[in-house]
Coordinates of C-alpha atoms and ligand atoms in Angstrom, one line a residue:
M1 CA 123.7 145.4 84.1
T2 CA 123.3 142.1 86.1
S3 CA 121.2 142.6 89.2
T4 CA 122.7 141.8 92.6
R5 CA 121.4 141.1 96.1
T6 CA 123.4 141.8 99.2
V7 CA 123.0 139.5 102.1
R8 CA 123.4 141.1 105.5
P9 CA 125.0 139.2 108.4
V10 CA 122.7 138.4 111.2
G11 CA 123.9 140.2 114.3
R12 CA 122.5 137.7 116.8
E13 CA 121.5 134.1 117.2
L14 CA 118.5 133.0 115.0
D15 CA 115.2 132.1 116.6
A16 CA 112.8 131.5 113.8
E17 CA 110.0 129.3 112.4
V18 CA 109.5 128.9 108.6
W19 CA 106.9 127.2 106.4
P20 CA 108.7 126.8 103.0
P21 CA 106.6 126.7 99.8
G22 CA 105.2 123.4 98.5
S23 CA 107.5 120.7 97.2
K24 CA 108.4 121.1 93.6
S25 CA 108.8 117.4 93.1
I26 CA 105.5 116.5 94.7
T27 CA 103.6 119.3 93.0
N28 CA 104.8 118.2 89.6
R29 CA 104.0 114.5 90.2
A30 CA 100.6 115.4 91.5
L31 CA 99.8 117.7 88.6
L32 CA 100.6 115.0 86.1
C33 CA 98.7 112.2 87.9
A34 CA 95.7 114.6 88.3
A35 CA 95.9 115.4 84.5
L36 CA 95.9 111.6 83.7
A37 CA 92.9 111.0 86.1
S38 CA 89.4 111.4 84.7
G39 CA 87.7 113.9 86.9
V40 CA 88.6 116.8 89.2
S41 CA 91.5 116.8 91.6
T42 CA 92.6 119.5 94.1
L43 CA 96.2 120.1 95.1
R44 CA 96.5 122.0 98.3
G45 CA 99.8 123.6 99.4
A46 CA 101.1 123.4 95.8
L47 CA 104.3 125.2 94.8
F48 CA 103.9 128.3 92.5
A49 CA 107.2 128.8 90.8
D50 CA 108.6 128.5 87.3
D51 CA 109.1 124.7 87.3
T52 CA 105.5 124.1 88.4
R53 CA 104.1 126.7 86.0
A54 CA 106.0 124.7 83.3
M55 CA 104.2 121.6 84.4
M56 CA 100.8 123.3 84.6
G57 CA 101.3 124.4 81.0
A58 CA 102.5 121.0 80.0
V59 CA 99.5 119.1 81.4
E60 CA 97.2 121.7 79.7
A61 CA 99.0 120.7 76.4
L62 CA 98.0 117.1 77.3
G63 CA 94.3 118.2 77.5
A64 CA 93.8 119.0 81.2
T65 CA 92.2 122.2 82.4
V66 CA 94.2 123.8 85.3
E67 CA 92.8 126.4 87.7
P68 CA 95.6 127.9 89.7
D69 CA 94.8 129.9 92.8
E70 CA 98.2 131.3 93.8
P71 CA 97.2 133.2 97.0
G72 CA 95.4 130.1 98.2
R73 CA 98.3 127.8 97.1
T74 CA 95.7 125.5 95.5
V75 CA 95.4 124.1 92.0
V76 CA 92.3 122.5 90.7
V77 CA 92.9 120.1 87.8
H78 CA 90.2 118.7 85.4
G79 CA 91.9 115.6 84.1
G80 CA 91.2 112.9 81.5
G81 CA 91.6 115.0 78.4
R82 CA 93.6 114.4 75.3
P83 CA 96.3 116.5 73.6
A84 CA 95.2 118.6 70.6
P85 CA 96.9 117.6 67.4
G86 CA 100.3 119.3 67.1
A87 CA 100.6 119.9 70.8
V88 CA 103.8 121.7 71.9
V89 CA 105.1 121.6 75.5
D90 CA 107.6 124.2 76.8
A91 CA 109.2 122.7 79.8
R92 CA 111.2 125.9 80.4
Q93 CA 114.1 125.0 82.7
S94 CA 112.3 122.1 84.4
G95 CA 113.9 118.7 84.2
T96 CA 111.0 117.0 85.9
T97 CA 108.5 118.6 83.5
A98 CA 110.2 117.5 80.4
R99 CA 111.3 114.0 81.6
F100 CA 107.8 113.2 83.0
L101 CA 106.0 114.6 80.1
L102 CA 107.7 112.7 77.3
P103 CA 106.4 109.2 78.5
A104 CA 103.0 110.7 79.4
A105 CA 102.6 112.3 75.9
A106 CA 103.5 109.0 74.3
I107 CA 100.4 107.4 75.7
F108 CA 98.3 109.3 73.2
G109 CA 98.0 108.5 69.5
S110 CA 99.0 112.1 68.5
R111 CA 102.4 113.8 68.1
T112 CA 103.6 116.1 70.9
V113 CA 106.7 118.2 70.7
V114 CA 108.7 118.8 74.0
D115 CA 111.2 121.6 74.2
G116 CA 112.7 123.9 76.9
S117 CA 115.1 126.7 77.6
A118 CA 118.7 126.6 76.3
Q119 CA 119.7 125.4 79.7
L120 CA 117.4 122.4 79.6
Q121 CA 118.4 121.7 76.0
A122 CA 121.9 121.1 77.3
R123 CA 120.8 118.4 79.7
P124 CA 120.6 114.7 78.8
F125 CA 117.4 113.0 77.5
G126 CA 118.8 110.0 75.6
P127 CA 117.8 107.4 78.2
V128 CA 114.1 108.3 78.0
F129 CA 114.1 108.4 74.2
D130 CA 115.6 104.9 74.2
A131 CA 113.2 103.6 76.7
L132 CA 110.2 105.0 74.9
R133 CA 111.3 103.4 71.6
Q134 CA 111.6 100.1 73.4
A135 CA 108.0 100.5 74.6
G136 CA 106.8 101.1 71.1
A137 CA 106.6 104.9 70.8
K138 CA 108.0 106.9 67.9
V139 CA 110.6 109.5 69.0
E140 CA 112.0 112.1 66.7
E141 CA 115.1 113.9 68.0
L142 CA 114.6 117.3 66.4
G143 CA 118.0 118.8 67.5
E144 CA 121.2 117.2 68.6
S145 CA 120.8 113.4 69.3
G146 CA 120.0 112.7 72.9
F147 CA 118.8 116.2 73.7
L148 CA 115.7 118.4 73.4
P149 CA 113.7 119.3 71.4
A150 CA 112.0 116.0 70.6
A151 CA 108.7 114.8 69.3
V152 CA 106.9 111.7 70.7
S153 CA 104.0 109.9 69.1
G154 CA 102.1 107.0 70.6
P155 CA 100.2 105.0 71.4
L156 CA 102.5 103.2 73.8
P157 CA 102.1 99.4 73.8
G158 CA 104.4 99.0 76.8
G159 CA 106.1 95.8 77.9
P160 CA 109.7 95.3 79.2
V161 CA 111.9 98.4 79.0
H162 CA 115.5 99.0 80.1
V163 CA 116.6 102.4 81.3
S164 CA 119.8 103.7 82.9
G165 CA 119.7 105.0 86.5
H166 CA 123.1 106.7 86.9
V167 CA 122.3 110.0 85.0
S168 CA 118.9 110.8 86.6
S169 CA 116.1 109.1 88.4
Q170 CA 113.6 111.3 86.5
F171 CA 113.6 108.9 83.5
L172 CA 112.5 106.1 85.7
S173 CA 109.9 108.2 87.5
G174 CA 108.4 109.4 84.2
L175 CA 108.1 105.9 82.8
L176 CA 106.4 104.6 86.0
M177 CA 103.8 107.4 85.9
A178 CA 102.9 106.8 82.3
G179 CA 103.0 103.0 82.9
P180 CA 99.3 102.4 83.9
L181 CA 98.0 104.0 80.8
T182 CA 100.0 101.9 78.4
R183 CA 98.3 99.0 76.7
D184 CA 100.3 96.2 78.3
G185 CA 101.8 98.0 81.3
L186 CA 105.5 98.6 81.8
E187 CA 108.1 96.3 83.3
V188 CA 111.1 98.5 83.9
S189 CA 114.7 97.2 84.5
L190 CA 117.6 99.4 85.4
T191 CA 120.8 99.0 83.4
S192 CA 122.9 101.1 85.9
E193 CA 122.9 102.1 89.5
L194 CA 120.1 104.4 90.4
V195 CA 120.8 107.9 91.8
S196 CA 118.4 110.0 93.7
V197 CA 116.6 106.9 95.0
P198 CA 114.1 108.6 97.4
Y199 CA 112.5 110.4 94.4
V200 CA 111.4 107.1 93.0
E201 CA 109.8 106.2 96.3
M202 CA 108.0 109.6 96.1
T203 CA 106.8 108.7 92.7
R204 CA 105.3 105.5 94.0
D205 CA 103.7 107.4 96.9
V206 CA 102.0 110.0 94.8
M207 CA 100.8 107.4 92.3
A208 CA 99.3 105.4 95.2
A209 CA 97.4 108.5 96.3
F210 CA 95.9 108.6 92.9
G211 CA 95.0 104.9 93.1
V212 CA 97.8 103.2 91.1
R213 CA 100.2 100.6 92.6
V214 CA 103.7 100.0 91.5
D215 CA 105.1 96.5 92.2
D216 CA 108.9 96.7 92.3
L217 CA 109.4 98.5 88.9
T218 CA 106.3 97.0 87.2
V219 CA 103.1 98.9 86.6
R220 CA 100.0 97.1 85.2
P221 CA 97.4 98.8 83.1
A222 CA 95.2 100.8 85.5
T223 CA 93.3 104.1 85.8
Y224 CA 94.3 107.1 88.0
R225 CA 91.5 108.2 90.4
P226 CA 91.2 112.0 91.0
C227 CA 91.7 113.1 94.6
A228 CA 92.4 115.9 97.0
Y229 CA 96.1 116.0 97.6
D230 CA 98.0 117.9 100.3
V231 CA 101.5 118.9 99.1
E232 CA 104.3 119.0 101.8
P233 CA 106.6 122.0 102.0
D234 CA 109.7 121.6 99.9
A235 CA 112.5 119.8 101.8
S236 CA 115.3 121.0 99.5
A237 CA 114.1 124.6 100.1
A238 CA 114.0 123.8 103.9
S239 CA 117.7 122.9 103.7
Y240 CA 118.6 126.6 103.3
F241 CA 116.8 127.5 106.5
L242 CA 118.2 124.6 108.5
G243 CA 121.6 125.5 107.1
A244 CA 121.1 129.0 108.2
A245 CA 120.7 127.9 111.8
A246 CA 124.0 126.0 111.5
V247 CA 125.8 128.9 109.9
A248 CA 124.5 131.8 112.0
G249 CA 123.9 129.9 115.2
G250 CA 120.6 129.7 117.1
R251 CA 117.4 127.8 116.2
V252 CA 115.3 127.4 113.1
T253 CA 112.1 125.3 113.0
V254 CA 110.7 124.2 109.7
R255 CA 107.0 123.5 110.0
G256 CA 105.1 121.0 107.9
L257 CA 108.0 118.6 107.3
G258 CA 108.0 115.7 109.7
S259 CA 109.6 112.4 110.3
D260 CA 107.4 110.6 107.7
S261 CA 108.0 113.1 104.9
L262 CA 108.0 111.7 101.4
Q263 CA 111.1 113.7 100.6
G264 CA 114.6 112.3 101.0
D265 CA 116.0 115.8 101.3
V266 CA 114.8 115.9 104.9
R267 CA 117.9 113.8 105.6
F268 CA 119.9 117.0 105.2
A269 CA 119.1 117.5 108.9
D270 CA 121.0 114.2 109.6
V271 CA 124.1 115.7 108.0
L272 CA 123.9 118.8 110.1
E273 CA 123.5 116.6 113.2
Q274 CA 126.7 114.7 112.2
M275 CA 128.4 118.1 112.0
G276 CA 127.4 118.8 115.6
A277 CA 124.1 120.6 115.4
T278 CA 121.1 119.4 117.5
V279 CA 118.1 118.2 115.5
T280 CA 114.6 117.8 116.9
R281 CA 112.1 115.9 114.8
T282 CA 108.4 115.7 115.4
A283 CA 105.5 114.4 113.2
D284 CA 105.2 117.8 111.5
S285 CA 108.4 119.8 112.2
L286 CA 112.2 119.7 112.0
T287 CA 114.3 122.0 114.2
V288 CA 118.0 122.6 114.0
T289 CA 119.7 124.3 116.9
S290 CA 123.4 125.1 116.7
S291 CA 126.0 127.1 118.6
G292 CA 127.7 127.8 115.2
A293 CA 130.5 125.4 116.2
L294 CA 130.5 122.7 113.5
H295 CA 132.8 119.8 112.4
G296 CA 133.6 118.7 108.9
V297 CA 132.0 115.5 107.6
D298 CA 132.6 112.9 104.9
V299 CA 129.2 112.1 103.3
D300 CA 127.7 110.3 100.2
M301 CA 124.9 112.6 99.0
A302 CA 123.8 110.5 96.0
D303 CA 120.3 110.3 97.5
I304 CA 120.0 113.9 98.5
S305 CA 122.1 115.8 95.9
D306 CA 119.9 118.9 95.7
T307 CA 121.3 119.7 99.2
A308 CA 125.0 119.3 98.3
Q309 CA 125.5 123.0 97.6
T310 CA 123.8 123.9 100.9
L311 CA 126.3 121.6 102.6
A312 CA 129.2 123.3 100.7
A313 CA 128.1 126.7 102.1
V314 CA 127.7 125.3 105.7
A315 CA 131.1 123.5 105.5
V316 CA 132.9 126.8 105.1
F317 CA 132.2 127.5 108.8
A318 CA 133.2 124.1 110.2
D319 CA 136.5 123.4 112.1
S320 CA 137.7 120.7 109.6
P321 CA 137.3 119.9 105.9
T322 CA 134.1 118.4 104.4
R323 CA 134.2 115.8 101.7
V324 CA 131.0 115.1 99.6
R325 CA 130.9 112.0 97.5
G326 CA 128.6 110.1 95.1
I327 CA 127.3 113.1 93.2
G328 CA 129.1 113.1 89.9
F329 CA 125.7 113.2 88.2
I330 CA 125.1 116.8 89.4
R331 CA 127.4 118.0 86.7
R332 CA 124.4 117.6 84.4
K333 CA 121.9 119.7 86.3
E334 CA 121.1 123.4 85.8
T335 CA 124.9 123.8 85.6
D336 CA 127.9 121.7 86.5
R337 CA 127.2 122.1 90.1
I338 CA 130.5 120.6 91.3
H339 CA 132.6 122.9 89.2
A340 CA 130.4 125.9 89.9
V341 CA 130.4 125.6 93.7
V342 CA 134.1 125.0 93.9
T343 CA 134.8 127.9 91.5
E344 CA 132.7 130.3 93.6
L345 CA 134.1 129.3 97.0
R346 CA 137.6 129.8 95.6
R347 CA 136.5 133.3 94.4
A348 CA 135.8 134.0 98.1
G349 CA 139.4 133.0 98.9
L350 CA 138.5 129.6 100.3
Q351 CA 140.3 126.3 99.5
A352 CA 137.9 124.1 97.7
V353 CA 138.8 121.0 95.6
E354 CA 136.8 119.5 92.7
D355 CA 136.7 115.7 92.8
E356 CA 135.3 113.6 90.0
D357 CA 132.3 112.5 92.1
G358 CA 132.0 115.5 94.5
F359 CA 134.1 118.1 96.3
T360 CA 136.1 118.9 99.3
I361 CA 135.6 122.2 101.2
H362 CA 138.2 123.5 103.6
P363 CA 136.9 125.9 106.2
G364 CA 138.0 129.6 106.4
P365 CA 136.8 133.1 106.5
P366 CA 135.2 134.1 103.1
R367 CA 136.3 137.5 101.8
P368 CA 133.7 140.0 100.5
T369 CA 132.6 138.5 97.1
A370 CA 130.0 138.9 94.4
F371 CA 129.0 135.3 93.7
H372 CA 128.2 134.1 90.2
T373 CA 125.1 131.9 90.1
Y374 CA 125.2 130.3 86.6
G375 CA 121.4 130.5 86.2
D376 CA 121.2 127.9 88.9
H377 CA 118.7 128.6 91.7
R378 CA 120.5 126.4 94.1
M379 CA 123.8 128.3 93.6
A380 CA 122.0 131.5 94.6
M381 CA 120.1 130.1 97.5
S382 CA 123.2 128.2 99.0
L383 CA 125.8 130.9 98.6
A384 CA 123.5 133.4 100.2
L385 CA 124.1 131.5 103.5
L386 CA 127.7 132.7 103.6
G387 CA 126.4 136.2 103.9
L388 CA 124.5 135.4 107.1
R389 CA 127.9 135.2 108.9
A390 CA 130.4 136.9 106.6
P391 CA 130.2 140.6 105.6
G392 CA 130.2 141.8 101.9
I393 CA 128.5 138.8 100.3
E394 CA 126.5 139.6 97.1
I395 CA 124.6 137.3 94.9
L396 CA 124.5 138.0 91.1
D397 CA 121.3 137.3 89.2
P398 CA 119.4 136.6 92.3
D399 CA 116.1 136.2 90.3
C400 CA 117.3 132.8 89.1
V401 CA 115.7 131.5 92.4
A402 CA 112.3 131.8 90.6
K403 CA 112.8 128.3 89.2
T404 CA 111.6 126.8 92.5
Y405 CA 111.4 129.6 95.1
P406 CA 110.5 133.1 93.9
G407 CA 110.2 134.5 97.5
Y408 CA 113.5 133.0 98.8
F409 CA 115.3 136.2 99.6
A410 CA 112.4 137.8 101.4
D411 CA 112.0 134.6 103.5
L412 CA 115.8 134.5 104.2
E413 CA 115.7 138.1 105.4
A414 CA 112.7 137.4 107.6
L415 CA 114.7 134.9 109.6
S416 CA 116.6 137.6 111.5
Ligands
LIG521 O1 112.2 113.4 90.5 C1 112.4 114.6 91.0 O2 111.4 115.3 91.3 C2 113.8 115.1 91.1 C3 114.8 114.2 91.1 C4 116.2 114.7 91.2 O3 116.8 114.7 89.9 P1 117.8 113.5 89.4 O4 117.0 112.2 89.5 O5 118.0 113.9 88.0 O6 119.0 113.5 90.3 C5 116.3 116.1 91.8 O7 117.6 116.6 91.7 C6 115.3 117.0 91.1 O8 115.4 118.3 91.7 C7 113.9 116.6 91.3
LIG522 C1 117.8 119.6 89.5 C2 116.8 120.3 89.8 O1 115.6 120.4 89.0 P1 115.1 119.7 87.7 O2 116.0 118.5 87.4 O3 113.7 119.3 88.0 O4 115.2 120.7 86.6 C3 116.7 121.1 91.0 O5 115.6 121.6 91.4 O6 117.7 121.3 91.7

């Protein structure tokens, strides 16, 4: 039988402070840069979840030694090793792990196989395969063309490469991180408009912390320097708690995420502000205060698409419809997120419309519903917000949150 989790409405206004777990995206970049640096790096405040365990395993396959200390939220990485012949990487469900690992594995002279869960095998990889071939690597597509599993063999001479930007920014980030260790460096050009732009900025920032500079989209041959790195709390995870203040009313402060965060998803707070919530930003915190009275918005979320489902949940309680645009590419994430969120809100009796590049949510009272989650952690975490205000909300397969936030439901309950 599928497990379920019931979310109980909060009986009064929220007044809470949270420190979400470390950023998945920063943890996975820092793990890879640390593995490519000769010497010992320490990541403090790292995320411990399925996606980052996948990256820890992946960098071990590349020859790094990883010492995780989960209670201390610290990972020590001994970098600078080489993959053993016949190395195999299991990226599990993690897009970042697989898409960052393929270029990194191609640096070395040996053959590395990269595979993942059935869910990851259904997601696109063609752009990184093409780019790696342009840079001189051998790529074997071991399953369906354009998908995992694949084997890469280097070394990687580098030079000019073209890659698309409209499917995922992760292809570009992966190439940039491998760039310094290619023979000639990499000069990347985009063949289509880039989505999820702030993640590429984040890539540059993490690379810079490990001593490597990216000029525009060009990386010259260079060496990564080991370092002590402090990982920020996860801004996508924070969106659920900020959304909770908007839905239930009251105040929620997220600590550790400030105005100069590396993560674009902190801008989810701007959307809540547009809806009528009050947002207070300091150097190391974000606070949302709301009376629960919200207005619908029309927003392009191409830069912050991991928070689109959070907004869909919040939009249910506004006084006018919300239209989200610019996110057609989220149909190729853990599930078709546009279709999934619209299907589930309709299951709750709400009017929700699927558009090619987004969705429109009409507000209304959700009826008691057991929500399907499609193996997508963000479906589970977002739809749970409805239960903070509406009775009878259940989340099916709640454990799918383990991909990025194993303790999510405990932290959500602790809000009230
Ligand atoms: O680079 C990253 O860390 C990520 C980039 C985004 O993916 P896309 O670039 O595929 O949109 C985001 O959705 C994902 O959760 C993490
Ligand atoms: C899309 C996501 O992850 P990834 O692409 O890294 O699997 C996500 O965390 O929402």
